[in-house]
CSV table of C-alpha atoms in Angstrom, one decimal:
chain,number,residue,atom,x,y,z
Z,1,MET,CA,36.4,-6.2,21.1
Z,2,LYS,CA,34.8,-3.3,23.4
Z,3,LYS,CA,33.8,-1.5,20.1
Z,4,PHE,CA,32.0,-4.8,18.1
Z,5,PHE,CA,30.1,-5.2,21.8
Z,6,LEU,CA,28.3,-1.8,21.8
Z,7,CYS,CA,27.2,-2.2,18.3
Z,8,PHE,CA,25.7,-6.0,19.3
Z,9,ILE,CA,24.3,-3.9,21.8
Z,10,CYS,CA,22.8,-0.9,19.8
Z,11,VAL,CA,22.0,-2.9,17.4
Z,12,LEU,CA,19.5,-4.9,19.8
Z,13,SER,CA,18.7,-2.0,21.6
Z,14,ILE,CA,17.2,-0.5,17.9
Z,15,TYR,CA,16.0,-3.6,16.9
Z,16,ALA,CA,13.7,-4.1,20.5
Z,17,CYS,CA,12.8,-0.7,20.2
Z,18,ASN,CA,11.5,-1.4,16.8
Z,19,THR,CA,9.5,-3.9,17.9
Z,20,GLN,CA,7.9,-2.7,20.8
Z,21,SER,CA,6.3,0.6,18.2
Z,22,SER,CA,4.7,-2.3,16.0
Z,23,ILE,CA,3.7,-3.8,18.0
Z,24,SER,CA,1.9,-1.1,19.9
Z,25,ASN,CA,1.1,0.0,16.3
Z,26,PHE,CA,-0.9,-3.6,15.7
Z,27,THR,CA,-2.1,-3.1,19.3
Z,28,LYS,CA,-3.9,0.3,17.8
Z,29,ILE,CA,-5.0,-0.5,14.4
Z,30,SER,CA,-7.1,-3.5,16.5
Z,31,ASP,CA,-8.7,-2.2,18.9
Z,32,THR,CA,-9.8,1.8,16.6
Z,33,TYR,CA,-11.0,-1.3,13.6
Z,34,SER,CA,-12.5,-2.9,16.7
Z,35,LYS,CA,-14.7,1.1,17.6
Z,36,LEU,CA,-15.4,1.2,13.7
Z,37,VAL,CA,-16.8,-1.9,13.1
Z,38,GLU,CA,-19.1,-0.7,16.4
Z,39,GLN,CA,-19.5,2.6,15.4
Z,40,PRO,CA,-18.6,2.6,10.5
Z,41,ASN,CA,-20.3,6.0,10.2
Z,42,ASN,CA,-19.3,7.6,13.3
Z,43,LEU,CA,-16.2,10.1,12.0
Z,44,ASP,CA,-14.4,10.1,15.1
Z,45,CYS,CA,-13.5,6.5,14.4
Z,46,GLN,CA,-13.0,6.0,10.9
Z,47,GLN,CA,-10.4,8.8,11.4
Z,48,ALA,CA,-9.2,7.5,14.0
Z,49,PHE,CA,-8.7,3.9,12.6
Z,50,PHE,CA,-7.4,6.3,9.1
Z,51,ASP,CA,-4.5,8.2,11.3
Z,52,ALA,CA,-3.4,3.8,12.4
Z,53,PHE,CA,-3.4,2.2,9.9
Z,54,PRO,CA,0.7,2.2,8.2
Z,55,ASN,CA,1.5,5.4,6.0
Z,56,SER,CA,4.3,3.1,4.0
Z,57,TRP,CA,4.9,0.3,2.4
Z,58,ASN,CA,7.2,-0.7,5.1
Z,59,GLU,CA,4.7,-0.8,7.5
Z,60,PHE,CA,2.3,-2.0,5.6
Z,61,ASN,CA,4.5,-4.5,5.4
Z,62,ILE,CA,5.3,-4.8,9.0
Z,63,THR,CA,1.6,-4.8,9.3
Z,64,TYR,CA,0.1,-7.2,7.0
Z,65,GLY,CA,2.9,-9.3,5.5
Z,66,TYR,CA,3.6,-12.8,5.9
Z,67,PHE,CA,6.4,-13.6,7.5
Z,68,PRO,CA,7.6,-17.3,8.4
Z,69,GLU,CA,8.6,-18.2,12.0
Z,70,ASP,CA,11.6,-20.2,11.1
Z,71,LYS,CA,13.6,-17.1,8.9
Z,72,TYR,CA,11.9,-14.3,11.2
Z,73,GLY,CA,11.4,-15.9,14.3
Z,74,SER,CA,8.5,-15.0,16.8
Z,75,THR,CA,8.0,-11.3,16.7
Z,76,LEU,CA,6.5,-10.7,13.6
Z,77,HIS,CA,4.8,-13.6,13.2
Z,78,SER,CA,1.8,-11.8,15.5
Z,79,ASN,CA,1.2,-9.2,13.2
Z,80,LEU,CA,-1.6,-8.9,11.7
Z,81,TYR,CA,-1.9,-11.1,8.8
Z,82,SER,CA,-5.3,-12.3,9.0
Z,83,HIS,CA,-6.2,-9.7,9.5
Z,84,SER,CA,-5.4,-7.5,6.4
Z,85,TYR,CA,-8.1,-8.5,4.4
Z,86,ASP,CA,-10.8,-7.3,7.3
Z,87,HIS,CA,-8.6,-4.4,7.9
Z,88,ILE,CA,-8.0,-3.1,3.8
Z,89,LYS,CA,-11.7,-4.2,3.3
Z,90,ALA,CA,-12.2,-1.2,6.4
Z,91,LEU,CA,-10.1,1.0,5.4
Z,92,GLY,CA,-12.1,1.2,1.2
Z,93,ASN,CA,-15.6,1.9,3.2
Z,94,LEU,CA,-13.8,5.0,5.0
Z,95,THR,CA,-16.4,7.2,4.1
Z,96,LEU,CA,-15.7,10.9,6.0
Z,97,ILE,CA,-11.8,11.0,5.5
Z,98,ASP,CA,-11.5,13.9,3.1
Z,99,GLU,CA,-10.7,12.3,-0.9
Z,100,SER,CA,-7.5,13.6,-1.5
Z,101,LEU,CA,-5.6,13.0,1.9
Z,102,TYR,CA,-7.4,9.2,1.6
Z,103,CYS,CA,-5.9,9.4,-1.5
Z,104,GLU,CA,-1.8,10.3,-0.5
Z,105,LYS,CA,-1.9,8.1,2.1
Z,106,LEU,CA,-3.0,4.7,-0.5
Z,107,VAL,CA,0.0,6.3,-3.2
Z,108,ASP,CA,2.5,6.5,-0.3
Z,109,ILE,CA,1.7,3.2,1.4
Z,110,ALA,CA,2.2,1.8,-2.7
Z,111,ILE,CA,5.2,3.0,-3.6
Z,112,GLY,CA,7.8,1.0,-3.5
Z,113,GLY,CA,5.7,-1.8,-3.0
Z,114,ARG,CA,5.7,-6.0,-4.0
Z,115,TRP,CA,2.7,-7.7,-5.3
Z,116,ASP,CA,2.5,-10.4,-3.6
Z,117,ALA,CA,-1.0,-13.1,-1.9
Z,118,ASP,CA,-2.9,-11.7,0.2
Z,119,GLY,CA,-2.5,-8.0,1.8
Z,120,PRO,CA,-0.7,-6.6,-1.1
Z,121,ASN,CA,-2.6,-7.9,-3.0
Z,122,HIS,CA,-6.2,-7.1,-1.1
Z,123,PHE,CA,-4.6,-3.5,-1.0
Z,124,GLN,CA,-3.5,-3.4,-5.1
Z,125,ALA,CA,-7.6,-4.8,-5.4
Z,126,LEU,CA,-8.1,-1.4,-3.4
Z,127,LEU,CA,-6.4,1.0,-4.9
Z,128,HIS,CA,-7.7,-0.3,-8.3
Z,129,ASN,CA,-11.7,0.0,-6.9
Z,130,THR,CA,-9.9,4.0,-5.8
Z,131,MET,CA,-8.8,4.9,-9.2
Z,132,LYS,CA,-12.5,3.6,-10.2
Z,133,SER,CA,-14.9,5.0,-8.1
Z,134,LYS,CA,-12.9,8.6,-7.5
Z,135,GLY,CA,-12.8,9.3,-10.7
Z,136,ASN,CA,-9.8,10.9,-11.4
Z,137,LEU,CA,-8.8,11.6,-8.3
Z,138,LEU,CA,-6.3,9.4,-7.6
Z,139,PHE,CA,-4.7,9.5,-10.6
Z,140,GLU,CA,-4.3,13.4,-10.4
Z,141,THR,CA,-2.9,12.5,-7.0
Z,142,VAL,CA,-0.1,10.7,-8.2
Z,143,THR,CA,0.8,13.4,-11.3
Z,144,LYS,CA,0.3,15.8,-9.2
Z,145,GLU,CA,2.1,15.3,-5.7
Z,146,TYR,CA,5.1,12.5,-6.3
Z,147,LEU,CA,8.8,12.9,-8.4
Z,148,ASN,CA,9.0,11.2,-10.8
Z,149,THR,CA,10.7,8.2,-8.8
Z,150,SER,CA,7.9,7.7,-6.7
Z,151,LYS,CA,5.8,8.2,-9.2
Z,152,VAL,CA,7.7,4.9,-11.4
Z,153,LEU,CA,7.6,2.9,-8.2
Z,154,PHE,CA,3.2,3.7,-7.5
Z,155,TRP,CA,2.6,2.5,-11.4
Z,156,GLN,CA,4.8,-0.8,-10.6
Z,157,PHE,CA,3.0,-1.6,-7.7
Z,158,TYR,CA,-1.0,-0.3,-9.0
Z,159,TRP,CA,0.0,-2.9,-12.6
Z,160,SER,CA,2.1,-5.4,-11.4
Z,161,SER,CA,0.5,-9.2,-12.0
Z,162,LEU,CA,1.3,-12.7,-12.1
Z,163,LEU,CA,-0.6,-13.1,-15.6
Z,164,LYS,CA,-2.2,-10.7,-18.1
Z,165,VAL,CA,-5.4,-9.2,-16.3
Z,166,LYS,CA,-8.3,-8.2,-19.3
Z,167,GLU,CA,-9.7,-5.6,-16.4
Z,168,TYR,CA,-5.9,-4.0,-16.2
Z,169,GLU,CA,-5.4,-4.0,-19.8
Z,170,GLU,CA,-8.3,-2.3,-20.2
Z,171,GLU,CA,-8.3,-0.3,-17.5
Z,172,PHE,CA,-4.7,0.7,-18.1
Z,173,ASN,CA,-6.4,1.5,-21.8
Z,174,TYR,CA,-8.8,3.8,-21.0
Z,175,LEU,CA,-6.4,6.4,-18.4
Z,176,TYR,CA,-4.0,6.7,-21.3
Z,177,ASN,CA,-6.9,7.5,-23.8
Z,178,SER,CA,-8.8,9.6,-21.0
Z,179,ASN,CA,-5.5,11.9,-19.5
Z,180,LYS,CA,-3.2,11.3,-22.3
Z,181,GLU,CA,-3.8,14.6,-23.6
Z,182,LYS,CA,-4.1,16.9,-20.0
Z,183,TYR,CA,-0.6,14.8,-18.9
Z,184,PRO,CA,1.0,13.7,-21.8
Z,185,GLN,CA,4.5,12.4,-19.3
Z,186,GLU,CA,2.3,10.9,-16.8
Z,187,VAL,CA,0.5,8.4,-19.8
Z,188,GLU,CA,4.0,7.6,-20.7
Z,189,THR,CA,5.7,6.9,-17.2
Z,190,MET,CA,2.0,4.4,-16.5
Z,191,LYS,CA,2.7,2.6,-20.2
Z,192,ALA,CA,6.8,2.3,-19.5
Z,193,ALA,CA,5.5,0.4,-15.7
Z,194,PHE,CA,2.8,-1.0,-17.0
Z,195,ASP,CA,5.2,-2.9,-20.3
Z,196,LEU,CA,7.3,-4.3,-17.6
Z,197,PHE,CA,5.0,-5.6,-14.3
Z,198,HIS,CA,2.0,-6.0,-16.0
Z,199,GLY,CA,1.9,-10.2,-16.0
Z,200,LYS,CA,5.6,-10.2,-15.1
Z,201,VAL,CA,5.5,-9.7,-11.1
Z,202,GLY,CA,9.2,-10.2,-9.8
Z,203,GLY,CA,10.7,-8.0,-13.2
Z,204,THR,CA,12.7,-5.4,-12.3
Z,205,LEU,CA,13.6,-1.5,-14.3
Z,206,PRO,CA,16.6,-1.7,-16.3
């Protein structure tokens, strides 16, 4: 009984620390976003917001995901869910951040992501826009910097959709055909994820 009580106290302590850390992160992101809106072309403001923005899918989901109060209580319900569009749009408008670091951050967030409405959907749109605007840099970042498991998880989120999307099909064909000679293994990994998850949200890898 004593051991159980000690374990229970430890769990509560960890939860309290994580909750406090999350609230602190929400505040930091909000503050840096407000300063960025005031000075959108200031390098320090862009860098501060970029650094404050989540670095992984778990952080992103805690920050911008939807958590019904009856399931998680009021603590996480007070996250930045309603600000996801504005914050992700601001992330997409950063022009003074090193492009390699920028692409690495986007990939890190996307790995393990699950498509959903609102925040995840806005972030997925940013990924596709970045793939177009930065040429092959995002594609090459996935190819050169990440292990195969992470690559699959990235492409899974990248192509996930409820229905078949014509623009995604056209983009896939372009990426496949323009990279198949230079990155033959990578395009096959991408194709496997496209076949499994495009128009099939909720599917799982065998």
